[in-house]
Amino acid sequence: MTQKIAIIYQTQAPPERNGIIKPMKPGGYSDSGADIAYSLQKQHIEVITPVESPRVDHDLDWVFPDSKEGIQSSIDKGADIIWLNTVLYTGHPIEEFLKMGISVVGQVPENVDLYDDKWVTNTLLKDHGLPIPKSIMISRENLENYTLDFDFPVVAKPIRGRGSQGVSLVRSQEELSSILKEMFSSNDFGEALYVEEFLAGEEVTITVMPPGNYSIDHQNIPQKNYWSLPPVRRFNHENGIAPYNGTVAVINNSKVLNDVELQSEIIIQLCKDCEEAARIVDAKAPIRIDCRADSKGKYFLFDLNMKPNMTGPSRPHRQDQDSLTALAARKIGWSFDDLILNMLNQSWKYPL
């Protein structure tokens, strides 16, 4: 049976959770959704689109809204697999269609809802013995009487963040007080914020793929367990923080580790730690974990992303739009098209 794929994008911010707000990305990932759709179409896979003849440089010609009406429209046009290129949560409209038996590419909505919370996720990973930086949750209620048990500098960030938006390196108590008050007064991130120790060493990002059957070097490779793409080093930080990829293209501040580095015991163990983290959160699609070393070279997992950015250079006007995952994939011989096709091949439906 021929697969017919539709890609959905985010049209509204997810609901608050315990007073915590996850800001919405402008455009709702319609850009990467269009990159994915164009890649699939190039590979002669039938892509269902909102318009008859989508224009290559018009993102919204390629993707459907992630509303109930948008998803239903894609199915009415013939889609039998929905690619969830959006932010998911418990109560997301896709849940109704999952219960009806639709196949999807992406995560389980309730898992994203749970693990988008950095405090919940990092506490869980730490309880499983994984290396997590020291941290504290600061709310409006304890803003005047919290106690840090780690030294400055520290990093202040949203609990349900998106990339490096709202993330700041803070060098003193006075500066922290000022930044926290500013973040709370903006109300962009809700009633609580996350502060963790700053790690002064190198930063790498690791994409972990779910178990499944993959095509690597023109061979079918069964992967029974979670497995890592080669880590990507981040550099050219701005004030200690990797800049948001909407501001600086990742190809300008990121590079895959070389063969010698990939064979180091430290990196091999870090990949194993990230694979264990993916198992713990029951990932059904790629996740991305940001890791950083302290001044002694010990790596910690500090940010687990249930929805990695998936932009790629599939369309002619977006040749500089590699994502971190696409960069990593190239190291194992995958083009962006190969990555997208292998992601499609891990589609799933209820019951899991």
Coordinates of C-alpha atoms in Angstrom, one line a residue:
M1 CA 0.0 0.0 0.0
T2 CA 1.3 3.4 -1.0
Q3 CA 2.1 5.7 2.0
K4 CA 0.6 9.2 1.9
I5 CA 2.1 11.6 4.3
A6 CA 0.9 14.9 5.7
I7 CA 3.0 17.2 7.9
I8 CA 1.4 19.3 10.6
Y9 CA 2.8 22.4 12.2
Q10 CA 2.1 24.3 15.4
T11 CA -0.7 26.9 15.3
Q12 CA -1.1 27.7 19.0
A13 CA 1.0 27.7 22.2
P14 CA 0.6 24.6 24.4
P15 CA -1.5 25.1 27.6
E16 CA 0.1 26.2 30.8
R17 CA 1.3 23.4 33.1
N18 CA 1.5 24.2 36.8
G19 CA 1.8 27.8 35.9
I20 CA 4.7 27.2 33.5
I21 CA 4.5 28.6 29.9
K22 CA 6.3 27.2 26.9
P23 CA 6.7 30.0 24.3
M24 CA 5.6 29.3 20.8
K25 CA 8.1 29.5 17.9
P26 CA 7.2 32.1 15.3
G27 CA 5.9 30.2 12.3
G28 CA 5.2 27.1 14.4
Y29 CA 7.9 25.0 12.7
S30 CA 6.2 25.4 9.3
D31 CA 9.7 26.1 7.8
S32 CA 11.1 22.7 8.8
G33 CA 7.7 21.1 8.0
A34 CA 8.0 22.3 4.4
D35 CA 11.7 21.1 4.3
I36 CA 10.5 17.6 5.3
A37 CA 7.6 17.6 2.9
Y38 CA 9.8 18.8 0.0
S39 CA 12.4 16.1 0.8
L40 CA 9.8 13.3 0.8
Q41 CA 8.3 14.5 -2.5
K42 CA 11.8 14.6 -4.0
Q43 CA 12.1 10.9 -3.0
H44 CA 8.8 10.1 -4.9
I45 CA 6.8 9.6 -1.7
E46 CA 3.3 11.0 -2.0
V47 CA 2.9 14.1 0.2
I48 CA -0.5 15.5 0.9
T49 CA -0.5 19.3 0.9
P50 CA -3.1 22.0 1.6
V51 CA -2.8 23.3 -2.0
E52 CA -2.7 21.6 -5.3
S53 CA 0.7 22.9 -6.5
P54 CA 2.7 24.0 -3.5
R55 CA 5.3 26.7 -4.2
V56 CA 8.8 25.7 -3.2
D57 CA 9.4 28.9 -1.1
H58 CA 6.0 29.1 0.6
D59 CA 6.2 27.1 3.8
L60 CA 2.4 27.1 4.4
D61 CA 1.7 25.5 1.0
W62 CA 3.3 22.3 2.4
V63 CA 1.9 21.8 5.9
F64 CA -1.4 21.5 7.7
P65 CA -2.4 23.3 10.9
D66 CA -2.2 20.9 14.0
S67 CA -5.8 21.7 14.8
K68 CA -8.6 19.1 14.7
E69 CA -9.8 20.7 11.5
G70 CA -6.3 20.8 9.9
I71 CA -5.6 17.2 10.7
Q72 CA -9.0 16.1 9.5
S73 CA -8.5 18.0 6.3
S74 CA -5.2 16.2 5.6
I75 CA -6.9 12.8 6.2
D76 CA -9.8 13.8 4.0
K77 CA -7.3 14.5 1.2
G78 CA -5.9 11.0 1.6
A79 CA -3.1 11.1 4.3
D80 CA -2.6 7.9 6.2
I81 CA 0.6 9.0 8.1
I82 CA 0.7 12.3 10.0
W83 CA 4.2 13.7 10.7
L84 CA 4.0 15.5 14.0
N85 CA 6.3 18.4 13.3
T86 CA 4.8 20.4 16.2
V87 CA 4.9 20.8 19.9
L88 CA 2.7 18.0 21.5
Y89 CA 0.9 17.9 24.8
T90 CA -1.8 15.9 26.6
G91 CA -5.0 16.9 25.0
H92 CA -3.5 17.8 21.7
P93 CA -5.9 17.2 18.8
I94 CA -3.8 14.4 17.3
E95 CA -4.7 12.2 20.3
E96 CA -8.2 11.8 18.9
F97 CA -6.8 10.6 15.6
L98 CA -4.3 8.3 17.3
K99 CA -7.2 6.6 19.1
M100 CA -8.8 6.1 15.6
G101 CA -5.7 4.3 14.4
I102 CA -3.8 6.9 12.4
S103 CA -0.1 6.3 12.0
V104 CA 2.3 9.1 13.0
V105 CA 6.0 10.1 13.0
G106 CA 6.8 11.7 16.3
Q107 CA 6.4 11.4 20.0
V108 CA 3.6 10.2 22.3
P109 CA 1.8 13.5 23.2
E110 CA 1.6 12.8 26.9
N111 CA 5.3 12.0 27.1
V112 CA 6.2 15.3 25.5
D113 CA 3.9 17.1 28.0
L114 CA 5.7 15.4 30.9
Y115 CA 9.3 15.6 29.7
D116 CA 9.2 19.1 28.3
D117 CA 9.5 20.1 31.9
K118 CA 13.2 20.4 32.6
W119 CA 12.8 20.1 36.3
V120 CA 10.8 16.8 36.0
T121 CA 13.0 15.3 33.4
N122 CA 16.4 16.2 34.9
T123 CA 15.2 14.9 38.3
L124 CA 14.1 11.7 36.7
L125 CA 17.4 11.2 34.8
K126 CA 19.4 12.0 38.0
D127 CA 17.3 9.4 39.9
H128 CA 18.4 6.9 37.3
G129 CA 22.1 7.7 37.9
L130 CA 22.7 9.9 34.9
P131 CA 25.0 12.9 35.3
I132 CA 22.9 16.1 35.6
P133 CA 24.1 19.6 36.7
K134 CA 23.2 20.9 40.1
S135 CA 20.0 23.0 39.8
I136 CA 17.2 24.7 41.6
M137 CA 13.7 25.7 40.7
I138 CA 12.8 29.3 41.6
S139 CA 9.2 30.4 41.7
R140 CA 7.5 33.7 42.4
E141 CA 6.8 32.4 45.9
N142 CA 10.4 31.6 46.9
L143 CA 12.0 34.5 44.9
E144 CA 13.1 36.3 48.0
N145 CA 14.3 33.3 50.1
Y146 CA 15.9 30.6 47.8
T147 CA 19.4 29.3 48.5
L148 CA 21.9 28.2 45.8
D149 CA 24.1 25.3 46.8
F150 CA 26.4 25.9 43.9
D151 CA 28.7 28.8 42.9
F152 CA 28.4 31.5 40.3
P153 CA 28.4 31.8 37.4
V154 CA 25.0 30.0 36.9
V155 CA 22.6 29.7 34.0
A156 CA 19.0 30.9 34.3
K157 CA 16.5 29.4 31.9
P158 CA 12.8 28.7 31.3
I159 CA 11.5 25.3 32.7
R160 CA 9.6 24.7 29.4
G161 CA 12.0 26.4 27.1
R162 CA 12.7 26.3 23.4
G163 CA 16.4 26.3 22.3
S164 CA 18.3 29.1 23.9
Q165 CA 15.4 31.5 24.1
G166 CA 15.4 33.1 27.5
V167 CA 18.6 31.5 28.6
S168 CA 21.2 33.7 30.4
L169 CA 24.6 33.3 31.9
V170 CA 24.6 35.0 35.3
R171 CA 27.8 36.0 37.1
S172 CA 26.6 37.4 40.5
Q173 CA 23.7 37.3 42.9
E174 CA 22.8 40.9 42.0
E175 CA 22.6 40.0 38.3
L176 CA 20.6 36.9 39.0
S177 CA 18.0 38.8 41.1
S178 CA 17.7 41.3 38.3
I179 CA 17.3 38.7 35.6
L180 CA 14.8 36.6 37.5
K181 CA 12.6 39.7 38.2
E182 CA 12.8 40.6 34.6
M183 CA 11.8 37.1 33.4
F184 CA 8.9 37.0 35.9
S185 CA 7.7 40.4 35.0
S186 CA 7.6 39.6 31.3
N187 CA 5.4 36.5 32.1
D188 CA 6.8 34.8 29.0
F189 CA 7.7 31.7 30.9
G190 CA 5.3 31.4 33.7
E191 CA 5.4 31.1 37.5
A192 CA 8.8 29.3 37.9
L193 CA 12.2 29.3 36.4
Y194 CA 15.2 27.0 36.3
V195 CA 18.7 27.9 37.5
E196 CA 21.6 25.5 37.2
E197 CA 25.4 25.5 37.6
F198 CA 27.3 26.8 34.7
L199 CA 29.6 24.2 33.1
A200 CA 32.8 25.8 31.7
G201 CA 33.9 23.0 29.4
E202 CA 33.0 21.9 25.8
E203 CA 29.4 21.6 24.7
V204 CA 28.2 18.8 22.4
T205 CA 24.7 17.8 21.2
I206 CA 23.7 14.2 20.7
T207 CA 20.7 13.0 18.7
V208 CA 19.4 9.7 19.8
M209 CA 17.3 7.6 17.4
P210 CA 14.7 5.1 18.5
P211 CA 14.9 1.3 18.0
G212 CA 13.8 0.2 14.5
N213 CA 15.0 -0.8 11.1
Y214 CA 17.3 1.6 9.3
S215 CA 19.0 1.9 6.0
I216 CA 22.7 2.7 6.4
D217 CA 25.2 2.4 3.6
H218 CA 22.5 0.8 1.5
Q219 CA 22.0 -2.0 4.0
N220 CA 19.1 -2.7 6.3
I221 CA 20.4 -2.4 9.8
P222 CA 18.0 -3.5 12.6
Q223 CA 18.6 -1.4 15.8
K224 CA 17.1 -3.2 18.8
N225 CA 18.1 -0.5 21.2
Y226 CA 18.3 3.3 21.2
W227 CA 21.4 4.5 19.3
S228 CA 23.2 7.8 18.9
L229 CA 24.2 9.7 15.9
P230 CA 27.7 11.1 16.2
P231 CA 27.9 14.1 18.7
V232 CA 28.1 17.6 17.3
R233 CA 30.5 20.1 19.0
R234 CA 29.0 23.6 19.6
F235 CA 31.4 26.6 19.5
N236 CA 31.3 30.4 19.1
H237 CA 29.0 30.8 22.1
E238 CA 27.6 34.2 22.9
N239 CA 28.3 35.0 26.6
G240 CA 28.7 31.3 27.4
I241 CA 25.4 30.2 25.7
A242 CA 25.0 28.6 22.3
P243 CA 22.9 31.1 20.2
Y244 CA 19.4 30.3 19.0
N245 CA 19.6 28.7 15.5
G246 CA 17.0 31.2 14.2
T247 CA 19.7 33.9 14.8
V248 CA 22.9 32.0 13.9
A249 CA 22.7 29.0 11.5
V250 CA 24.1 25.9 13.2
I251 CA 26.5 25.3 10.3
N252 CA 28.4 28.5 11.5
N253 CA 28.9 27.3 15.1
S254 CA 28.7 23.5 15.0
K255 CA 30.8 20.6 13.8
V256 CA 30.6 16.8 14.1
L257 CA 33.4 15.3 16.2
N258 CA 36.2 13.6 14.2
D259 CA 36.9 9.9 14.1
V260 CA 39.5 10.0 16.9
E261 CA 37.3 12.0 19.2
L262 CA 34.4 9.7 18.6
Q263 CA 36.5 6.7 19.8
S264 CA 37.3 8.4 23.2
E265 CA 36.0 6.6 26.2
I266 CA 34.4 9.8 27.5
I267 CA 32.4 10.3 24.4
I268 CA 31.4 6.7 24.1
Q269 CA 30.1 6.7 27.7
L270 CA 28.3 10.0 27.1
C271 CA 26.5 8.5 24.1
K272 CA 25.5 5.5 26.2
D273 CA 24.1 7.9 28.9
C274 CA 22.1 9.8 26.3
E275 CA 20.7 6.5 24.9
E276 CA 19.7 5.5 28.4
A277 CA 17.9 8.9 28.8
A278 CA 16.0 8.2 25.6
R279 CA 14.9 4.8 26.9
I280 CA 13.8 6.4 30.1
V281 CA 11.5 8.9 28.3
D282 CA 10.3 6.3 25.9
A283 CA 11.2 8.3 22.8
K284 CA 9.4 7.2 19.6
A285 CA 11.3 9.5 17.3
P286 CA 14.7 11.3 17.5
I287 CA 15.4 13.4 20.6
R288 CA 18.3 15.7 21.0
I289 CA 20.3 16.0 24.3
D290 CA 22.6 18.9 25.0
C291 CA 25.6 18.0 27.1
R292 CA 28.4 20.0 28.5
A293 CA 31.7 19.3 30.4
D294 CA 32.8 21.0 33.6
S295 CA 36.2 22.4 34.0
K296 CA 37.6 19.0 34.7
G297 CA 36.2 17.5 31.5
K298 CA 33.3 15.5 33.1
Y299 CA 30.2 15.7 30.9
F300 CA 26.7 16.3 32.1
L301 CA 23.3 16.1 30.3
F302 CA 21.6 19.4 30.8
D303 CA 18.8 19.7 28.3
L304 CA 16.7 16.9 26.7
N305 CA 14.7 18.1 23.7
M306 CA 11.7 15.8 22.8
K307 CA 11.3 17.7 19.5
P308 CA 14.7 18.5 17.9
N309 CA 14.7 21.1 15.2
M310 CA 14.5 19.3 11.9
T311 CA 15.3 22.0 9.3
G312 CA 17.4 20.9 6.4
P313 CA 18.7 22.0 3.0
S314 CA 16.1 20.2 0.9
R315 CA 14.8 23.3 -0.8
P316 CA 17.0 25.4 -3.1
H317 CA 16.7 28.7 -1.1
R318 CA 17.5 26.9 2.3
Q319 CA 20.9 25.4 1.6
D320 CA 22.4 26.8 4.9
Q321 CA 19.6 25.4 7.0
D322 CA 21.1 22.2 8.3
S323 CA 19.9 21.3 11.8
L324 CA 22.1 19.7 14.4
T325 CA 20.5 16.4 13.8
A326 CA 21.1 16.7 10.0
L327 CA 24.8 17.6 10.6
A328 CA 25.2 14.5 12.8
A329 CA 23.4 12.3 10.2
R330 CA 25.8 13.3 7.5
K331 CA 28.7 11.7 9.5
I332 CA 27.1 8.3 9.0
G333 CA 26.6 8.9 5.3
W334 CA 23.0 10.2 5.5
S335 CA 21.9 13.1 3.4
F336 CA 19.0 15.1 4.8
D337 CA 16.8 13.1 2.5
D338 CA 18.2 9.9 4.0
L339 CA 17.5 11.1 7.5
I340 CA 13.9 12.1 6.7
L341 CA 13.3 8.7 5.0
N342 CA 14.7 6.8 7.9
M343 CA 12.5 8.8 10.3
L344 CA 9.5 8.1 8.2
N345 CA 10.3 4.3 8.4
Q346 CA 9.9 4.5 12.2
S347 CA 6.2 5.6 12.1
W348 CA 4.0 4.0 14.7
K349 CA 0.3 3.8 15.8
Y350 CA -1.6 2.7 18.8
P351 CA -1.5 0.3 20.5
L352 CA 2.2 0.6 21.0

